[in-house]
Coordinates of C-alpha atoms in Angstrom, one line a residue:
X1 CA 69.4 120.7 75.5
X2 CA 72.1 122.3 73.3
X3 CA 74.0 119.9 71.1
X4 CA 77.4 121.0 72.6
X5 CA 76.1 120.3 76.2
X6 CA 74.7 117.0 75.2
X7 CA 78.0 116.0 73.6
X8 CA 79.9 116.9 76.8
X9 CA 77.5 114.8 78.9
X10 CA 78.0 111.8 76.6
X11 CA 81.7 112.2 76.8
X12 CA 81.6 112.3 80.6
X13 CA 79.5 109.1 80.6
X14 CA 82.0 107.3 78.4
X15 CA 84.9 108.4 80.6
X16 CA 83.1 107.3 83.7
X17 CA 82.2 103.9 82.2
X18 CA 85.8 103.4 81.1
X19 CA 87.1 104.2 84.5
X20 CA 84.6 101.8 86.1
X21 CA 85.6 99.1 83.7
X22 CA 89.3 99.5 84.2
X23 CA 88.9 99.1 88.0
X24 CA 86.0 96.6 88.0
X25 CA 85.9 94.0 90.7
X26 CA 85.6 90.4 89.6
X27 CA 84.6 87.4 91.7
X28 CA 86.8 84.5 90.9
X29 CA 86.3 81.3 92.9
X30 CA 84.8 83.4 95.7
X31 CA 87.7 85.8 96.0
X32 CA 87.1 89.5 95.1
X33 CA 89.9 91.3 93.2
X34 CA 90.2 94.0 90.7
X35 CA 90.7 92.9 87.1
X36 CA 93.1 95.8 86.6
X37 CA 95.5 94.2 89.1
X38 CA 96.6 91.5 86.6
X39 CA 98.1 88.2 87.9
X40 CA 98.0 88.0 91.7
X41 CA 101.2 86.0 91.8
X42 CA 104.1 85.7 89.5
X43 CA 103.8 81.9 89.0
X44 CA 102.2 78.8 90.4
X45 CA 104.7 76.0 91.2
X46 CA 103.4 72.6 92.4
X47 CA 104.7 69.4 94.0
X48 CA 102.7 66.4 94.9
X49 CA 100.6 63.5 93.8
X50 CA 97.8 62.7 91.3
X51 CA 95.4 65.3 92.5
X52 CA 97.8 67.9 91.1
X53 CA 99.6 65.9 88.4
X54 CA 98.8 67.2 84.9
X55 CA 100.7 64.4 83.1
X56 CA 104.2 63.9 84.5
X57 CA 103.6 60.2 84.7
X58 CA 102.8 59.8 81.0
X59 CA 106.2 58.7 79.9
X60 CA 107.2 56.7 83.0
X61 CA 107.3 52.9 83.2
X62 CA 104.4 52.7 85.6
X63 CA 100.8 51.7 85.6
X64 CA 99.8 54.9 87.3
X65 CA 98.7 56.9 84.3
X66 CA 95.7 58.9 83.1
X67 CA 96.7 59.6 79.5
X68 CA 94.0 57.4 78.0
X69 CA 90.2 57.8 77.7
X70 CA 87.9 58.2 79.5
X71 CA 90.2 60.6 81.4
X72 CA 89.9 64.0 79.8
X73 CA 86.5 63.3 78.3
X74 CA 85.4 66.9 79.1
X75 CA 88.8 68.5 78.6
X76 CA 89.6 70.7 75.6
X77 CA 89.2 68.5 72.5
X78 CA 88.4 65.6 74.8
X79 CA 92.1 65.1 75.2
X80 CA 93.5 62.7 77.8
X81 CA 96.5 64.7 79.0
X82 CA 97.4 62.7 82.0
X83 CA 95.1 64.7 84.4
X84 CA 93.3 62.3 86.7
X85 CA 89.8 63.6 86.1
X86 CA 87.2 64.2 83.3
X87 CA 88.5 67.7 82.9
X88 CA 90.5 70.3 84.8
X89 CA 92.3 69.6 88.0
X90 CA 92.7 71.9 91.1
X91 CA 96.0 73.5 90.0
X92 CA 94.5 74.6 86.6
X93 CA 91.6 76.2 88.5
X94 CA 94.0 77.9 91.0
X95 CA 96.2 79.2 88.2
X96 CA 93.0 80.6 86.5
X97 CA 91.7 82.1 89.6
X98 CA 94.9 83.9 90.3
X99 CA 95.0 85.3 86.8
X100 CA 98.2 83.5 85.9
X101 CA 97.1 81.2 83.0
X102 CA 94.4 78.8 81.9
X103 CA 96.3 75.5 82.4
X104 CA 99.3 74.6 84.6
X105 CA 101.5 72.3 82.5
X106 CA 103.4 69.2 83.5
X107 CA 107.2 69.8 83.7
X108 CA 108.0 66.4 82.2
X109 CA 107.4 65.2 78.6
X110 CA 106.2 68.5 77.3
X111 CA 107.8 71.1 75.0
X112 CA 107.4 74.1 77.3
X113 CA 107.7 77.6 76.0
X114 CA 109.6 80.3 78.0
X115 CA 106.2 81.8 79.0
X116 CA 105.1 78.4 80.3
X117 CA 108.3 78.2 82.4
X118 CA 108.1 81.8 83.7
X119 CA 104.6 81.4 85.0
X120 CA 105.0 78.0 86.7
X121 CA 104.7 74.3 86.2
X122 CA 103.7 71.2 88.1
X123 CA 106.3 68.6 89.1
X124 CA 103.6 66.3 90.7
X125 CA 103.6 62.6 90.1
X126 CA 100.5 60.5 90.6
X127 CA 100.8 58.0 93.5
X128 CA 103.8 59.5 95.2
X129 CA 104.0 60.4 98.8
X130 CA 106.1 61.5 101.8
X131 CA 106.9 57.9 102.7
X132 CA 110.1 57.2 100.6
X133 CA 108.7 53.7 100.0
X134 CA 105.4 55.0 98.3
X135 CA 106.9 56.0 94.9
X136 CA 109.1 53.0 94.8
X137 CA 106.2 50.5 95.1
X138 CA 104.6 51.9 91.9
X139 CA 107.6 53.4 90.1
X140 CA 106.7 57.1 90.1
X141 CA 108.6 60.3 90.7
X142 CA 109.6 60.7 94.4
X143 CA 109.2 64.1 96.1
X144 CA 113.0 64.2 96.4
X145 CA 113.3 63.8 92.6
X146 CA 110.6 66.5 92.2
X147 CA 113.0 68.8 94.0
X148 CA 115.8 67.8 91.7
X149 CA 113.5 68.7 88.7
X150 CA 112.8 72.0 90.4
X151 CA 116.5 72.8 90.5
X152 CA 116.8 72.0 86.8
X153 CA 113.7 74.2 86.2
X154 CA 115.3 77.1 88.2
X155 CA 118.4 76.9 86.0
X156 CA 116.1 77.2 82.9
X157 CA 114.5 80.3 84.5
X158 CA 117.9 81.9 85.0
X159 CA 118.7 81.1 81.3
X160 CA 115.6 82.9 80.2
X161 CA 115.3 85.8 82.6
X162 CA 118.6 86.1 84.6
X163 CA 119.3 85.5 88.3
X164 CA 117.7 88.6 89.7
X165 CA 114.4 88.1 87.8
X166 CA 114.3 84.4 88.8
X167 CA 114.6 85.3 92.4
X168 CA 111.8 87.8 92.0
X169 CA 109.6 85.2 90.2
X170 CA 110.1 82.6 92.9
X171 CA 109.6 85.0 95.8
X172 CA 106.3 86.1 94.2
X173 CA 105.1 82.7 93.3
X174 CA 102.5 80.5 95.0
X175 CA 104.0 77.1 95.8
X176 CA 101.5 74.3 96.4
X177 CA 102.3 70.9 98.1
X178 CA 99.7 68.2 97.9
X179 CA 100.7 64.6 99.0
X180 CA 100.2 62.1 101.8
X181 CA 96.9 60.4 100.8
X182 CA 98.6 57.7 98.7
X183 CA 100.8 56.9 101.7
X184 CA 97.8 56.2 103.9
X185 CA 95.4 54.7 101.3
X186 CA 98.0 52.6 99.4
X187 CA 101.3 52.0 101.1
X188 CA 99.9 51.6 104.6
X189 CA 96.4 50.1 104.3
X190 CA 96.6 48.3 100.9
X191 CA 100.1 46.8 100.9
X192 CA 101.6 44.9 103.9
X193 CA 105.0 46.6 103.8
X194 CA 104.6 49.2 106.5
X195 CA 102.1 47.7 108.9
X196 CA 104.6 45.2 110.1
X197 CA 106.8 47.9 111.6
X198 CA 104.4 50.8 112.2
X199 CA 101.1 51.4 113.9
X200 CA 99.0 54.3 112.6
X201 CA 100.4 56.8 115.0
X202 CA 104.1 56.0 114.3
X203 CA 103.3 55.9 110.5
X204 CA 101.8 59.4 110.7
X205 CA 104.9 60.5 112.6
X206 CA 107.0 59.2 109.6
X207 CA 104.8 61.2 107.1
X208 CA 104.9 64.4 109.2
X209 CA 108.7 64.2 109.5
X210 CA 108.9 63.7 105.7
X211 CA 106.5 66.6 105.1
X212 CA 108.5 68.9 107.4
X213 CA 111.8 68.0 105.6
X214 CA 110.2 68.7 102.3
X215 CA 108.8 72.1 103.3
X216 CA 112.2 73.1 104.6
X217 CA 113.7 72.1 101.3
X218 CA 111.2 74.1 99.3
X219 CA 111.7 77.1 101.6
X220 CA 115.4 76.9 101.1
X221 CA 114.9 77.2 97.3
X222 CA 113.3 80.6 97.5
X223 CA 109.6 80.1 98.2
X224 CA 108.0 82.9 100.0
X225 CA 104.5 81.3 100.4
X226 CA 103.5 77.7 100.4
X227 CA 100.0 76.3 100.4
X228 CA 100.0 72.8 102.0
X229 CA 97.0 70.7 101.2
X230 CA 95.7 68.5 104.0
X231 CA 94.4 65.0 103.7
X232 CA 90.8 64.2 102.7
X233 CA 88.5 61.7 104.4
X234 CA 90.4 58.8 102.9
X235 CA 88.1 56.1 104.2
X236 CA 85.1 57.6 102.3
X237 CA 86.8 57.6 98.9
X238 CA 85.0 55.0 96.7
X239 CA 88.0 52.6 96.4
X240 CA 88.6 52.7 100.1
X241 CA 84.9 52.0 100.8
X242 CA 85.2 49.0 98.6
X243 CA 88.5 47.7 100.1
X244 CA 87.7 48.4 103.8
X245 CA 84.0 49.3 104.2
X246 CA 82.5 45.8 104.1
X247 CA 79.6 44.6 102.0
X248 CA 77.7 47.9 102.5
X249 CA 80.8 49.9 101.4
X250 CA 80.6 52.3 104.3
X251 CA 83.3 54.8 105.2
X252 CA 86.2 53.0 106.7
X253 CA 86.9 54.6 110.1
X254 CA 90.6 53.7 110.6
X255 CA 91.6 55.4 107.4
X256 CA 89.6 58.5 108.4
X257 CA 91.2 58.4 111.8
X258 CA 94.6 58.3 110.3
X259 CA 93.8 61.3 108.0
X260 CA 92.5 63.3 111.0
X261 CA 95.5 62.5 113.1
X262 CA 97.8 63.4 110.2
X263 CA 96.0 66.7 109.6
X264 CA 96.2 67.6 113.3
X265 CA 99.9 66.8 113.4
X266 CA 100.6 68.6 110.2
X267 CA 99.0 71.8 111.5
X268 CA 101.1 71.7 114.6
X269 CA 104.2 71.2 112.5
X270 CA 103.3 74.1 110.2
X271 CA 102.6 76.3 113.2
X272 CA 106.1 75.5 114.5
X273 CA 107.7 76.3 111.2
X274 CA 105.9 79.6 110.9
X275 CA 107.0 80.6 114.4
X276 CA 110.6 79.6 113.8
X277 CA 112.9 82.5 113.7
X278 CA 114.7 82.7 110.4
X279 CA 112.5 80.2 108.5
X280 CA 111.5 82.9 106.1
X281 CA 108.5 81.3 104.4
X282 CA 104.8 81.4 105.2
X283 CA 103.2 78.0 105.1
X284 CA 99.4 78.0 105.0
X285 CA 97.5 74.8 105.8
X286 CA 94.7 74.2 103.3
X287 CA 91.9 72.1 104.8
X288 CA 90.1 69.9 102.3
X289 CA 88.8 67.3 104.7
X290 CA 85.8 69.5 105.7
X291 CA 84.6 70.4 102.2
X292 CA 85.1 66.8 100.8
X293 CA 83.3 65.3 103.8
X294 CA 80.4 67.8 103.0
X295 CA 80.3 66.7 99.4
X296 CA 80.3 63.0 100.2
X297 CA 77.8 63.2 103.1
X298 CA 75.5 65.9 101.8
X299 CA 76.2 65.9 98.1
X300 CA 72.5 66.5 97.2
X301 CA 72.9 70.1 98.5
X302 CA 75.4 70.7 95.7
X303 CA 73.4 68.9 93.0
X304 CA 75.3 65.5 93.2
X305 CA 73.2 62.4 93.0
X306 CA 76.1 59.9 93.4
X307 CA 78.7 60.4 96.2
X308 CA 80.0 56.9 96.9
X309 CA 80.9 55.6 93.5
X310 CA 82.9 57.0 90.6
X311 CA 81.7 57.6 87.1
X312 CA 84.1 55.1 85.5
X313 CA 83.0 51.4 85.2
X314 CA 81.3 50.1 88.3
X315 CA 82.7 53.2 90.2
X316 CA 83.9 51.0 93.0
X317 CA 87.5 50.1 92.2
X318 CA 88.4 51.4 88.7
X319 CA 91.3 53.8 88.6
X320 CA 94.2 54.5 86.3
X321 CA 94.7 51.4 84.2
X322 CA 91.4 49.8 85.3
X323 CA 89.6 53.0 84.2
X324 CA 90.0 52.6 80.4
X325 CA 87.4 53.1 77.7
X326 CA 88.6 50.0 75.9
X327 CA 87.3 47.9 78.8
X328 CA 84.7 49.9 80.8
X329 CA 82.0 52.4 80.1
X330 CA 81.4 55.7 81.8
X331 CA 78.2 57.1 83.4
X332 CA 75.8 59.2 81.3
X333 CA 76.1 62.4 83.4
X334 CA 79.4 63.1 85.0
X335 CA 78.1 66.2 86.7
X336 CA 76.0 64.1 89.0
X337 CA 79.1 62.4 90.5
X338 CA 81.5 63.7 93.1
X339 CA 84.1 61.2 91.8
X340 CA 85.2 60.4 88.3
X341 CA 87.1 57.2 89.0
X342 CA 87.2 55.4 92.3
X343 CA 89.8 57.8 93.7
X344 CA 89.7 61.2 92.0
X345 CA 87.0 63.8 92.0
X346 CA 85.3 65.2 88.9
X347 CA 86.1 68.7 87.6
X348 CA 82.8 69.9 89.0
X349 CA 83.7 68.7 92.5
X350 CA 87.2 70.1 92.1
X351 CA 85.7 73.5 91.3
X352 CA 83.7 73.4 94.6
X353 CA 86.9 72.4 96.5
X354 CA 88.9 75.2 94.9
X355 CA 86.1 77.7 95.5
X356 CA 86.4 76.7 99.2
X357 CA 90.2 77.2 99.2
X358 CA 89.8 80.7 97.6
X359 CA 87.1 81.7 100.0
X360 CA 89.1 80.7 103.1
X361 CA 92.8 80.9 102.4
X362 CA 93.8 82.7 99.2
X363 CA 93.9 86.2 100.8
X364 CA 96.9 85.2 102.9
X365 CA 98.6 83.4 100.0
X366 CA 98.9 86.4 97.6

């Protein structure tokens, strides 16, 4: 073969390889997208409780904190940032999967750069809920106050990028709302304050009404798409097995029934909002009950050896202040556990949950 012809063939191969690379398809958390697309949303903006709180409680006068070891034992530099897990939490994984950034920061108590603000933050506060009493009991940030922080945040965006760009960012952002579990697990079943006046059905009505009002408030602030996280099998969480599952620590059925009723009512409420003329926001219900039930009932299929206890201490009750390396040890192999403490999953379990969300819902949220 002539040298000139060989050179032309090599050049064609290089060009073809470059073209393939520039439009290559990447599988991220089960969702197929082209790397050349860049970020799939403008920002990720989050409201809710400890499942999505990266450290907003750190400077609050509350016992509900995770800014101490062993939390963060598998995080970058083994840092306890306030995330309620051994490593990353769902919103970090969602932000990564959407190509936005590696970590979704807390809004409070951090020196955030303009880029941090432009690409989204979390306002979530561990142990809050849709019941107005829930955050008061443990002195954390209410969802109403989270909205007030969002208004403050929006003003900062305008200062950085101007009003028109702020509107574009918010319309292109994925908003995530994750709350309700603390209402059922803590306020209703653990404290006596609500059971005097509410049975489970009427208490669920209270929560659904609170969730609807909150979604309407988020929509009014410019959200185009909202992912609303449903409730897990609350009665099978390690701490709830301990508190309500008897000597054998079985799943407690009333808590699970409350979660199932709540999820059904929430889905009906969301369908009503989406059908409402002039509402202007798509709300997508994100079911996590099914995948968490799968992990807890058939964890061995996913390589988990322990599904009923956390990794921290005895794994039966330790959470937040009780899960502290000064007083308790942690298990040898976190990857074998679905739960890190008695309430919050491990990063490995969170990855499976987020994979499931991407596989089933993300196409309609971007």
